[in-house]
CSV table of C-alpha atoms in Angstrom, one decimal:
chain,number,residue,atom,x,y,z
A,1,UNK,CA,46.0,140.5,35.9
A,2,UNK,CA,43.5,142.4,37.1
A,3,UNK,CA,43.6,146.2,36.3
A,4,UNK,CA,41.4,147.3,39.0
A,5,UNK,CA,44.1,146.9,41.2
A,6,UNK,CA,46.6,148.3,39.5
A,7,UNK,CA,44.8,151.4,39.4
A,8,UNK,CA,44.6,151.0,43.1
A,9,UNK,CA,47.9,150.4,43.3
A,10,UNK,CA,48.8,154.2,41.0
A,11,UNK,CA,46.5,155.8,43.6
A,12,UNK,CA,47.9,154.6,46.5
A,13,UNK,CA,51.5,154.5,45.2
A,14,UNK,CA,50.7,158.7,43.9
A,15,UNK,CA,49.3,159.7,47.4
A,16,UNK,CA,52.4,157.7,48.9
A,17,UNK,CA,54.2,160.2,46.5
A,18,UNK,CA,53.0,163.0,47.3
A,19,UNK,CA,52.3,162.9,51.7
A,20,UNK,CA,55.0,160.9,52.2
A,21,UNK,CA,52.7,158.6,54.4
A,22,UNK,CA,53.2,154.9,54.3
A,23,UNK,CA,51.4,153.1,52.0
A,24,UNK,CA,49.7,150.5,54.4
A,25,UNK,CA,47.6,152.6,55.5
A,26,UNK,CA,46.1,153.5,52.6
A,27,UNK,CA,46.4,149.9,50.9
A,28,UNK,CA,45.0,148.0,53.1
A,29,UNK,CA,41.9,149.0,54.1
A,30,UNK,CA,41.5,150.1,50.0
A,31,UNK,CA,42.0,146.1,49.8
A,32,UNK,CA,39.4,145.3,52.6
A,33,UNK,CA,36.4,148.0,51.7
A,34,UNK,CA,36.5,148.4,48.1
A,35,UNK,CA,37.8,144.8,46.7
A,36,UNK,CA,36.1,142.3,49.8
A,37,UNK,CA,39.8,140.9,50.7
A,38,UNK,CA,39.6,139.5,54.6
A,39,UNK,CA,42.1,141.5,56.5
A,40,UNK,CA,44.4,138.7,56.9
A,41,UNK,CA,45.0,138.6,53.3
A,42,UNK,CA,45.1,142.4,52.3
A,43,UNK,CA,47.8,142.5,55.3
A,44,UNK,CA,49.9,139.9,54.1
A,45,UNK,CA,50.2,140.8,50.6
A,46,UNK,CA,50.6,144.6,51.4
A,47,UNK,CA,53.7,143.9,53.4
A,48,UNK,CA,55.4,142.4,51.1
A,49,UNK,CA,54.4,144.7,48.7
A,50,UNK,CA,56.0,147.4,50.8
A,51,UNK,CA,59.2,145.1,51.5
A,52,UNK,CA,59.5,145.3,47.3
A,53,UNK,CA,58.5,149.2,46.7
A,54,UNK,CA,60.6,150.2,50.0
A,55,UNK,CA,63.8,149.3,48.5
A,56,UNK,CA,64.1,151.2,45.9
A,57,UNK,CA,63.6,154.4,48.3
A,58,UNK,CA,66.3,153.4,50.2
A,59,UNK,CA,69.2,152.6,47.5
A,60,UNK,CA,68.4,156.7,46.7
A,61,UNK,CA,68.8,157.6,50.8
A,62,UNK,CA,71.6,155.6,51.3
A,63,UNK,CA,73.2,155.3,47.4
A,64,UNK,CA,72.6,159.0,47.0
A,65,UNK,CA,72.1,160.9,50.2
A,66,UNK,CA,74.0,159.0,52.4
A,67,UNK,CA,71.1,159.5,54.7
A,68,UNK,CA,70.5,155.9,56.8
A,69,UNK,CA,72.3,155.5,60.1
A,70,UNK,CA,72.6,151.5,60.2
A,71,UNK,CA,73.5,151.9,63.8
A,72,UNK,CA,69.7,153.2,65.0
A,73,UNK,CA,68.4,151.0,62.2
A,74,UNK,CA,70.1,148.0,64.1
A,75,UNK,CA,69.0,149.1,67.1
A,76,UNK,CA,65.1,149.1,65.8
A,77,UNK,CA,65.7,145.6,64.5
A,78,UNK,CA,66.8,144.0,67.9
A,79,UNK,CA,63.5,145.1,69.2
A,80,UNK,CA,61.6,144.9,65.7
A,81,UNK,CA,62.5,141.2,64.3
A,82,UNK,CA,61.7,139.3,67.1
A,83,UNK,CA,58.6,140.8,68.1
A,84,UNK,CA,57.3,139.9,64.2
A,85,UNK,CA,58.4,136.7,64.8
A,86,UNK,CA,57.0,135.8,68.3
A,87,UNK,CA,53.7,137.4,66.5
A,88,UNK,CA,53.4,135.2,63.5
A,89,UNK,CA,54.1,132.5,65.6
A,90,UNK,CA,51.4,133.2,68.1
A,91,UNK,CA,49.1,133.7,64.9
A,92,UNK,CA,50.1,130.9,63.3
A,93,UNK,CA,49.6,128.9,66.7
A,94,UNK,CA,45.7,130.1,66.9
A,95,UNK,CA,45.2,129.0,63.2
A,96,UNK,CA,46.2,125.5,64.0
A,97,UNK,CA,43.7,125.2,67.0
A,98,UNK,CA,41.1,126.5,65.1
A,99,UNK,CA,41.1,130.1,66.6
A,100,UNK,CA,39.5,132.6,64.6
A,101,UNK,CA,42.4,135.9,63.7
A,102,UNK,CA,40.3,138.2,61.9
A,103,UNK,CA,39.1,139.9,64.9
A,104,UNK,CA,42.3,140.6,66.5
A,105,UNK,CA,43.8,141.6,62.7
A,106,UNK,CA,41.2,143.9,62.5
A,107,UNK,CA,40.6,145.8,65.8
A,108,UNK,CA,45.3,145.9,65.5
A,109,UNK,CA,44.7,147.7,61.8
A,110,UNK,CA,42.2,150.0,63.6
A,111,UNK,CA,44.2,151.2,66.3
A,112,UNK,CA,47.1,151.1,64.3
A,113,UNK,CA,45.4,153.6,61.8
A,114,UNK,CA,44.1,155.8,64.6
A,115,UNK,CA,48.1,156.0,65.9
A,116,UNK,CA,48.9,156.8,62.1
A,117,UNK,CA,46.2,160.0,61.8
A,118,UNK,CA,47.7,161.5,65.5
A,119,UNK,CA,51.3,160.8,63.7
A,120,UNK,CA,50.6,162.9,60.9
A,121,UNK,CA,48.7,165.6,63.3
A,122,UNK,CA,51.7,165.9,65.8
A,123,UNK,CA,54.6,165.8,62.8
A,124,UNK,CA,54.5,169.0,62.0
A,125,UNK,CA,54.7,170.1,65.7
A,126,UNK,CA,58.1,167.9,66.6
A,127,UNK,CA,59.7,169.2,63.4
A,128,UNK,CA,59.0,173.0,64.7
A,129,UNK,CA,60.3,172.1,67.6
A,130,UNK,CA,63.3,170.4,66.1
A,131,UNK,CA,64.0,173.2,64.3
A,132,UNK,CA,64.7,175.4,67.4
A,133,UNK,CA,66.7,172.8,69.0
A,134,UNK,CA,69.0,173.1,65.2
A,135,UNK,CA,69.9,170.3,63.4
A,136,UNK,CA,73.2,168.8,63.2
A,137,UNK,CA,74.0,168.2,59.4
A,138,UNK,CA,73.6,164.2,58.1
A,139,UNK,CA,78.0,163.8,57.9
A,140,UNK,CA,78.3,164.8,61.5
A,141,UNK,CA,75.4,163.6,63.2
A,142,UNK,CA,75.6,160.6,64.8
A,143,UNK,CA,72.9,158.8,67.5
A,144,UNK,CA,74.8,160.2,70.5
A,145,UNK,CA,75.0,163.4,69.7
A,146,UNK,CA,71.3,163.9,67.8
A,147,UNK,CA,69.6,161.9,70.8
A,148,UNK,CA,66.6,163.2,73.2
A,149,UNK,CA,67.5,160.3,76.2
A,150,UNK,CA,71.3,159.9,76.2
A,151,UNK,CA,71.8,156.7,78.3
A,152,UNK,CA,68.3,155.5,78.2
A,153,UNK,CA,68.6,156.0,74.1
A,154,UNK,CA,69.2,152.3,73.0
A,155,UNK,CA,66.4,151.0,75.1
A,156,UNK,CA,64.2,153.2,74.2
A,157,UNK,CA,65.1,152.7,70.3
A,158,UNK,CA,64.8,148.8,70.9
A,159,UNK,CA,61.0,149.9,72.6
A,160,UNK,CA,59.9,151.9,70.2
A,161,UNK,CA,61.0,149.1,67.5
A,162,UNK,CA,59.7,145.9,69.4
A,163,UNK,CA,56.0,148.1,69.4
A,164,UNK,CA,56.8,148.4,65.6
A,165,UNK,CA,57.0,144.8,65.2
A,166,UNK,CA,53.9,143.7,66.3
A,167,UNK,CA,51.7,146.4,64.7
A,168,UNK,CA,53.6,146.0,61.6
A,169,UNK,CA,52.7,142.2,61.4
A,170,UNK,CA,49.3,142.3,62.7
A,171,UNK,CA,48.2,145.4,60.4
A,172,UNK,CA,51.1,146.3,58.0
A,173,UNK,CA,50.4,149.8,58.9
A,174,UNK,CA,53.2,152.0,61.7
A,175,UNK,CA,56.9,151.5,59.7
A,176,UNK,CA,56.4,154.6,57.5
A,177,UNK,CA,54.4,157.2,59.4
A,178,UNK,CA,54.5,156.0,62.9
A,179,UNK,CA,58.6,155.2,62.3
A,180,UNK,CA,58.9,158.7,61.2
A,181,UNK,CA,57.5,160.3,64.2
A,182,UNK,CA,58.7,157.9,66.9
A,183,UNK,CA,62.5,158.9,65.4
A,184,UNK,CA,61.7,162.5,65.2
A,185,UNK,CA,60.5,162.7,69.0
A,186,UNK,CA,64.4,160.0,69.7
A,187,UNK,CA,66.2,162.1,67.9
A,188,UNK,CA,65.1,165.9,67.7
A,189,UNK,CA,68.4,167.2,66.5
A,190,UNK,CA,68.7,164.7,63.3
A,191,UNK,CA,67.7,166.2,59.8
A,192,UNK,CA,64.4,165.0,58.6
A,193,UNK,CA,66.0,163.3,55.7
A,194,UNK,CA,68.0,161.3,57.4
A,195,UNK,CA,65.0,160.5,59.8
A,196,UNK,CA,63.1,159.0,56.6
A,197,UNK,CA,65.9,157.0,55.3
A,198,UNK,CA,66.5,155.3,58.7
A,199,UNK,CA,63.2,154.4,59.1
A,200,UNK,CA,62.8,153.1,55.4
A,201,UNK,CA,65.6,150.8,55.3
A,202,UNK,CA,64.5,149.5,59.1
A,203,UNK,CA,60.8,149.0,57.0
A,204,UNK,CA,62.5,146.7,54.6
A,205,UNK,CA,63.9,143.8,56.9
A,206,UNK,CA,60.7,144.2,58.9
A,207,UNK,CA,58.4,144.5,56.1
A,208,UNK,CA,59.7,141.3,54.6
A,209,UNK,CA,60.1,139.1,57.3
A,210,UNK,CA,56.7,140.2,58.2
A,211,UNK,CA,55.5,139.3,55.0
A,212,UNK,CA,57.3,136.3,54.2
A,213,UNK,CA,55.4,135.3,57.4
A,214,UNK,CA,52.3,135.7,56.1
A,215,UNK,CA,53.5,134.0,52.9
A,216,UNK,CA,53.8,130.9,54.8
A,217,UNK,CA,50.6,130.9,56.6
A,218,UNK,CA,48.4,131.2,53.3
A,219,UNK,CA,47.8,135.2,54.0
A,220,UNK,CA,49.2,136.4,50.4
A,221,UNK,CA,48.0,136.9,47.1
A,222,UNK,CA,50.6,136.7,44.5
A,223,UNK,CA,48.3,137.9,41.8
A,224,UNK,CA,47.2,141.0,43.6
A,225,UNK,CA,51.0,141.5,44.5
A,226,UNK,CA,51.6,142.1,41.2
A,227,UNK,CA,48.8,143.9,39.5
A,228,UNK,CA,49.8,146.1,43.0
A,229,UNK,CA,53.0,146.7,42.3
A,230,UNK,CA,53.0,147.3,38.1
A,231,UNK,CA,50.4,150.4,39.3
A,232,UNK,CA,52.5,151.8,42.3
A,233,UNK,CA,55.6,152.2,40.9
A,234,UNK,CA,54.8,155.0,38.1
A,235,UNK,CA,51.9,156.0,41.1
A,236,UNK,CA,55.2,156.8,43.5
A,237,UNK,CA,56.8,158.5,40.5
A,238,UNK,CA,53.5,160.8,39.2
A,239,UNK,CA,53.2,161.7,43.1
A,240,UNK,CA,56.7,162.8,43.8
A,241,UNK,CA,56.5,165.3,40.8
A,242,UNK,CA,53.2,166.3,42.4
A,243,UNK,CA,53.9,167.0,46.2
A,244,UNK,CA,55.9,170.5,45.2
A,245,UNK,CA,52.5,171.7,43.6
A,246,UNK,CA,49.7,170.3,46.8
A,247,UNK,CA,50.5,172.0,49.9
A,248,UNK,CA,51.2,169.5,52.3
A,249,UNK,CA,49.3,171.8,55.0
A,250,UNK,CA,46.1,171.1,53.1
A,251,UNK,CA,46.4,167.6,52.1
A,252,UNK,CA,47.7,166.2,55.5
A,253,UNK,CA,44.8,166.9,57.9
A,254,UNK,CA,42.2,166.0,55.0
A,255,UNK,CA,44.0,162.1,55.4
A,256,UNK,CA,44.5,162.4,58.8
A,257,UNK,CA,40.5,162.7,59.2
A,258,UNK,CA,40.3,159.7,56.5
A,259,UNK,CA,42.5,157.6,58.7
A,260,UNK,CA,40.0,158.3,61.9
A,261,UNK,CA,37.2,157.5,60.1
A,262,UNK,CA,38.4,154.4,58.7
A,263,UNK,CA,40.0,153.5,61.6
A,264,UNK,CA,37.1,153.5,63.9
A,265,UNK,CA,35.4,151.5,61.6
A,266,UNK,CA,37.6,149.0,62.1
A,267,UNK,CA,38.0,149.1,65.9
A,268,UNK,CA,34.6,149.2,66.4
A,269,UNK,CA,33.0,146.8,63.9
């Protein structure tokens, strides 16, 4: 057990907590910069870390609020699923002739992480706009009736999910704060509640078959998995209690610059 990362795991897990922001893109490049991890590695393990701490935020969404439309999360999944799974297979096909991944896990996480500061830029500008549009409440709307395309809806969904899949696999960062955003823009007239319970309970069966992936092709530490999680969990907790007292107008373009940064760093080493 190494307590280092557990404390990495409380920091992440409290920022999670209190931005709302998906913890990949925090975690990850945390696991590559500070700790040495190859990308590979700090990808694998964060996804299924994120598989494990993303359940639990959906049983209170969907045990609680009622707030996950299984319909639009299925719809994600068509497109999601097999786009993970063509992915790892493609990976898994250059490790067996030798092919180096790093560069292409890298330069995804980048650009992935760029996507993620614009994400949390432009957020606040489609829920304004949502606002005026006004929302239909969670027991009545439905994904006809909260939709931005009408007929071209379920494609677009299945798109939006099967671009999801790969970046999710290759980078573990896009099912929390790109989700979000690509669901606010599909469906302006849902409530933003029910927009982050969809999108979490899509993360988990992406998340996991993602990770489980990586499990298989030797990309997981189990031993930072854990130390991870013990740390995030009471990390998620401290931050929820938190986010009433930071305003989130402060602390959202301070990470948004972070995410550049870091982001070009990857894309352009």
């Amino acid at each position: 057990m190494n307590w280092a990362y557990s404390f990495s795991g409380f920091f992440v897990g409290m920022l999670v907590g209190i931005t709302g922001v998906g913890g990949g893109s925090l975690m990850t490049p945390l696991l590559v910069f500070l700790f040495g991890f190859k990308p590979a590695v700090a990808v694998g393990t964060d996804l299924l870390f994120a598989a494990i701490t993303k359940t639990s935020g959906v049983w209170v969404h969907h045990g609680k609020h009622g707030s996950v439309d299984w319909k639009i999360v299925g719809w994600l999944s068509v497109g999601s699923l097999p786009f993970a799974l063509a992915t790892l297979y493609v990976l898994k096909y250059l490790m067996s002739v030798g092919k180096e991944t790093t560069g292409a896990i890298t330069f995804t996480l980048g650009v992935a992480l760029l996507l993620t500061a614009v994400a949390l830029l432009v957020r606040s500008v489609l829920l304004a706009r949502t606002a005026k549009l006004g929302l239909i409440d969670d027991e009545h709307s439905t994904p006809e009736n909260t939709a931005r395309f009408k007929h071209l809806q379920i494609p677009a969904t299945i798109l939006i999910g099967s671009v999801l899949g790969i970046l999710v696999t290759l980078s573990s960062v896009g099912a929390g704060a790109l989700g979000t955003v690509a669901l606010l823009f599909l469906y302006p007239r849902m409530t933003t509640v029910k927009i982050v319970g969809t999108d979490l309970a899509h993360a988990i069966p992406l998340t996991a078959v993602a990770g489980l992936g990586h499990l298989s092709l030797g990309n997981v530490d189990l031993v930072l998995l854990g130390s991870l999680l013990i740390g995030s969990l009471p990390g998620i907790w401290k931050g929820s209690h938190l986010s009433a007292k930071i305003p989130e107008k402060v602390l959202r373009p301070i990470l948004a610059i972070m995410l550049i940064l870091i982001g070009l760093k990857f894309v352009l080493q």
